[in-house]
Coordinates of C-alpha atoms and ligand atoms in Angstrom, one line a residue:
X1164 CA 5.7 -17.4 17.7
X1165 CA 5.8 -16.6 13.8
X1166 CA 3.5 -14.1 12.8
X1167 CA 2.0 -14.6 9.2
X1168 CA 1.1 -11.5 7.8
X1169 CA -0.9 -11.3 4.8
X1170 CA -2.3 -7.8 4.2
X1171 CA -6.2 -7.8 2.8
X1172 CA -6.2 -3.9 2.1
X1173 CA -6.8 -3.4 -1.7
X1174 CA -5.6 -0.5 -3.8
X1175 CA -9.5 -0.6 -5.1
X1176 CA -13.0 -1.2 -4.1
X1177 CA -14.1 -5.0 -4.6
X1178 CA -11.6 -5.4 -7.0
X1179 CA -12.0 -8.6 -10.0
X1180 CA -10.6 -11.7 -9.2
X1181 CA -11.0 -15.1 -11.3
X1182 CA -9.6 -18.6 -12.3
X1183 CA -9.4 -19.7 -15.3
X1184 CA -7.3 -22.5 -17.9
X1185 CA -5.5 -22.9 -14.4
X1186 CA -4.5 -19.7 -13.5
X1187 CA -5.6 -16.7 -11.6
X1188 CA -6.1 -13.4 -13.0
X1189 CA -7.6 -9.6 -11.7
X1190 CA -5.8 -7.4 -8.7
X1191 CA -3.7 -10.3 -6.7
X1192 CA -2.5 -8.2 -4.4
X1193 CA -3.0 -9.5 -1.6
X1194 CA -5.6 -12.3 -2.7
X1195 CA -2.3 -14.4 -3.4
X1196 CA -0.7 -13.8 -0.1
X1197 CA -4.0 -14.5 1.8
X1198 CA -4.5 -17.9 -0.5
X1199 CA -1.0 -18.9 0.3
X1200 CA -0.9 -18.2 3.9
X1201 CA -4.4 -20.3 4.5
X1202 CA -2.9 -23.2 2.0
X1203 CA -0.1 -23.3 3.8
X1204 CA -2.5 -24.0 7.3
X1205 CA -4.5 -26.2 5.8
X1206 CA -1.7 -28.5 4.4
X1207 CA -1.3 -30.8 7.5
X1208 CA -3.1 -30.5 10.3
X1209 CA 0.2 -30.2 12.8
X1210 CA 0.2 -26.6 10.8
X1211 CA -3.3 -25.9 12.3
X1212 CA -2.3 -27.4 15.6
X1213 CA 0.8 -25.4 15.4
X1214 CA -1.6 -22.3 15.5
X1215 CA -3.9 -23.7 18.4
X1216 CA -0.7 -23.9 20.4
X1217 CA 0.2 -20.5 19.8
X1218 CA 3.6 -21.2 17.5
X1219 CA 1.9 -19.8 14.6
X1220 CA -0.3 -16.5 14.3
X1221 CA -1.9 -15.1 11.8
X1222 CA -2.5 -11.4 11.3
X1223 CA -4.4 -9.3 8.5
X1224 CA -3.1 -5.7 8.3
X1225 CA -6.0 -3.4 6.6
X1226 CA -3.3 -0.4 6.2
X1227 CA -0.1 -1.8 4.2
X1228 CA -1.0 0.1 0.8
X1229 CA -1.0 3.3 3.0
X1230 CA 2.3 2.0 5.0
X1231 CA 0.9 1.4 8.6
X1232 CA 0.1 -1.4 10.7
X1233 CA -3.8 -1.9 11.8
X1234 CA -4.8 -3.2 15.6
X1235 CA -1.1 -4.9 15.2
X1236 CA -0.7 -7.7 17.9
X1237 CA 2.3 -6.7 20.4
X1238 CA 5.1 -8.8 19.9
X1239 CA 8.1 -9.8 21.4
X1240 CA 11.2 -8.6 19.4
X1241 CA 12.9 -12.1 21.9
X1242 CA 10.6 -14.5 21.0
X1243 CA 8.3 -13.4 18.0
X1244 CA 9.4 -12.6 14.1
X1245 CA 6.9 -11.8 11.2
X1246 CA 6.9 -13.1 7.9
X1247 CA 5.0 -10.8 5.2
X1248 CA 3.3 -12.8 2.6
X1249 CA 2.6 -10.5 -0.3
X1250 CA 3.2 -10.5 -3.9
X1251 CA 5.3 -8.6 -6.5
X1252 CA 5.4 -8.8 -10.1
X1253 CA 8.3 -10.0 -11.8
X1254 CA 10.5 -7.5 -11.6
X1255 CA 14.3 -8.2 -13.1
X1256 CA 15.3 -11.1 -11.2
X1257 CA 12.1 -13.0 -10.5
X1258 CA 12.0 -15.0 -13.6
X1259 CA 14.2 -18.2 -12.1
X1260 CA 12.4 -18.0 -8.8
X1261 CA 10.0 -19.9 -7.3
X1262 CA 9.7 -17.2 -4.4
X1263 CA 11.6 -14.6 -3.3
X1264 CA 12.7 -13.4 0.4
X1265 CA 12.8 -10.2 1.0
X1266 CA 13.4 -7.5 3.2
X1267 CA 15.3 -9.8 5.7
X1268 CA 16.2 -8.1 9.0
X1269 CA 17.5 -9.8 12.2
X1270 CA 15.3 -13.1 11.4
X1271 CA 17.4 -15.9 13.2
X1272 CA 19.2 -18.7 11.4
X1273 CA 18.0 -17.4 8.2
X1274 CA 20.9 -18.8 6.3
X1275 CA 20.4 -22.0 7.7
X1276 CA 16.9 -22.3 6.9
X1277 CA 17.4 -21.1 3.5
X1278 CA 20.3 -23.6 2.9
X1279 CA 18.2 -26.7 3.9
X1280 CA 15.3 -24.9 1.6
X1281 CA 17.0 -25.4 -1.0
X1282 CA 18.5 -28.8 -1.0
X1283 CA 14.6 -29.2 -0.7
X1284 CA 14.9 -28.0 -4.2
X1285 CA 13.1 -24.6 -3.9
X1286 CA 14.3 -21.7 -5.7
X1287 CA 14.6 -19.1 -3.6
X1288 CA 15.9 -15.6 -4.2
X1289 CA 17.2 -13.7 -1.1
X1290 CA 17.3 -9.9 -0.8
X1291 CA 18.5 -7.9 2.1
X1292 CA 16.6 -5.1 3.7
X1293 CA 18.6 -2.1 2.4
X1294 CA 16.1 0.9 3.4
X1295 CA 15.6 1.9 0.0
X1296 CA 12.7 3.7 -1.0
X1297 CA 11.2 1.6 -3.8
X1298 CA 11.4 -2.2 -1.7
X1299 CA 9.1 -0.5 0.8
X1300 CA 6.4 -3.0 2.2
X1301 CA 5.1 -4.0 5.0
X1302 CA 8.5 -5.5 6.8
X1303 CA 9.3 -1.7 7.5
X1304 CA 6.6 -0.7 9.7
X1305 CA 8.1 -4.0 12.2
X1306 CA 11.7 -3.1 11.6
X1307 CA 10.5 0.2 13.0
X1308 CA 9.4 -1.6 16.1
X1309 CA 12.5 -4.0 16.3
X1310 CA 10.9 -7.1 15.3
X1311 CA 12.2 -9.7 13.5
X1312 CA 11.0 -9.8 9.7
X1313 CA 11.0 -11.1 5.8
X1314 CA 9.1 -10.5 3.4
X1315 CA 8.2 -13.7 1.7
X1316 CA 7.3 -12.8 -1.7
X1317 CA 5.2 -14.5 -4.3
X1318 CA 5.9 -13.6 -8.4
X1319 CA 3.1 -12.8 -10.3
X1320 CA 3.0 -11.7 -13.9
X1321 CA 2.1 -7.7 -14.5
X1322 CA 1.7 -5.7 -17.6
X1323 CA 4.4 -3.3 -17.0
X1324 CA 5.5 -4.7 -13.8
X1325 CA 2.6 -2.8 -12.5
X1326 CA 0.7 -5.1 -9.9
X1327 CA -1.9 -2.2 -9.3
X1328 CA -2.9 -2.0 -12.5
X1329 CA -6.8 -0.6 -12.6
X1330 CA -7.8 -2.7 -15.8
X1331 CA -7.0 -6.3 -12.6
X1332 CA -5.2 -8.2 -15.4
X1333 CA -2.7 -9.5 -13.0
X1334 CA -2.4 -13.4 -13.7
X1335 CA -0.5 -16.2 -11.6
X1336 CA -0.6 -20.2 -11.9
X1337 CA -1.8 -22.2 -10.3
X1338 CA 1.7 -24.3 -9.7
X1339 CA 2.9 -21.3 -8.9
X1340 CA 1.0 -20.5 -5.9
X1341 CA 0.7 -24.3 -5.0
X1342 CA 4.5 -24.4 -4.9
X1343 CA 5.0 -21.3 -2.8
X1344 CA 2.5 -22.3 -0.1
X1345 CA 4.1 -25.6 -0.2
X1346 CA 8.0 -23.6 0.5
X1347 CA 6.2 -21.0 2.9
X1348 CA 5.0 -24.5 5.1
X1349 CA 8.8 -25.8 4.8
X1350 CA 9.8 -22.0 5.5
X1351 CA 8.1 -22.0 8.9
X1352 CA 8.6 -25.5 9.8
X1353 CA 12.3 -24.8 10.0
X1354 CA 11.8 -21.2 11.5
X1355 CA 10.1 -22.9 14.5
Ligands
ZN85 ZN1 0.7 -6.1 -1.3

């Protein structure tokens, strides 16, 4: 089973979000992940049915800002792997991306999947887990518990490359998050 996990903890209170001349704009994270993840299930209904049969779960974490899991399902490091759907602004490196994986630990035939991803024509950057301090999300907390995880990561644009920014004047397009729920459907497809 692959476990989407889009967190819907917010750094604020009710924080703005909008759309507007075809793009989105206010505090994305995790409004984008959510979006894509439920885009993504409602693309074809075999994704939906997917989920009915218990190949695909979905999971909202209400602690990720604060670096824990909340009322996590158990899961089967054998049979189970996670794939984090959260944003990041683009840092160095995101520019020529259409979205990035991240934080890759033990999830099987990755470099397969990726491969055939991009003779699909994505652009897809790939990133390691390394440990390091400042690529911290979500993917730690199930490394910690031995399950199989990436990080599938949507650029946005930030002032600053500051995606928690209190003025909410994150902004992402519209063909940007259309294309990256389109890869993340192609993503679990050949995962399953
Ligand atoms: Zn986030």
């Amino acid at each position: 089973m692959i476990l989407l996990s889009p967190h819907t903890d917010t750094v604020f209170n009710n924080p703005q979000i909008g759309f507007k001349n075809g793009q989105h704009v206010g505090l994305l994270d995790n409004f984008i992940g959510v979006l894509t993840t439920y885009l993504s299930l409602y693309q074809h209904e075999s994704m939906a049915q997917l989920e009915r049969d218990g190949h695909i779960g979905i999971y909202h974490n209400r602690g990720e800002e604060y670096g824990y899991l909340t009322d996590a399902p158990k899961l089967d490091p054998e049979k189970d792997m996670v794939i984090v759907v959260d944003i990041c602004a683009d840092k160095e490196g995101y520019a020529d991306f259409d979205v990035s994986i991240e934080n890759i630990h033990n999830y099987p035939d990755l470099d397969e999947i990726i491969a055939e991803l991009r003779r699909e024509g994505f652009r897809i950057r790939v990133k390691p887990y390394t440990g390091e301090t400042h690529d911290h999300d979500e993917s730690f907390s199930w490394i910690a518990l031995g399950i199989p995880v990436v990080t599938f990561t949507i650029p946005i644009h930030a002032v600053e490359n500051n995606w928690h920014r209190v003025q909410c004047d994150n902004t992402v397009s519209y063909e940007v998050v259309a294309r990256a729920s389109t890869c993340l459907t192609r993503f679990i497809l050949h995962s399953l």
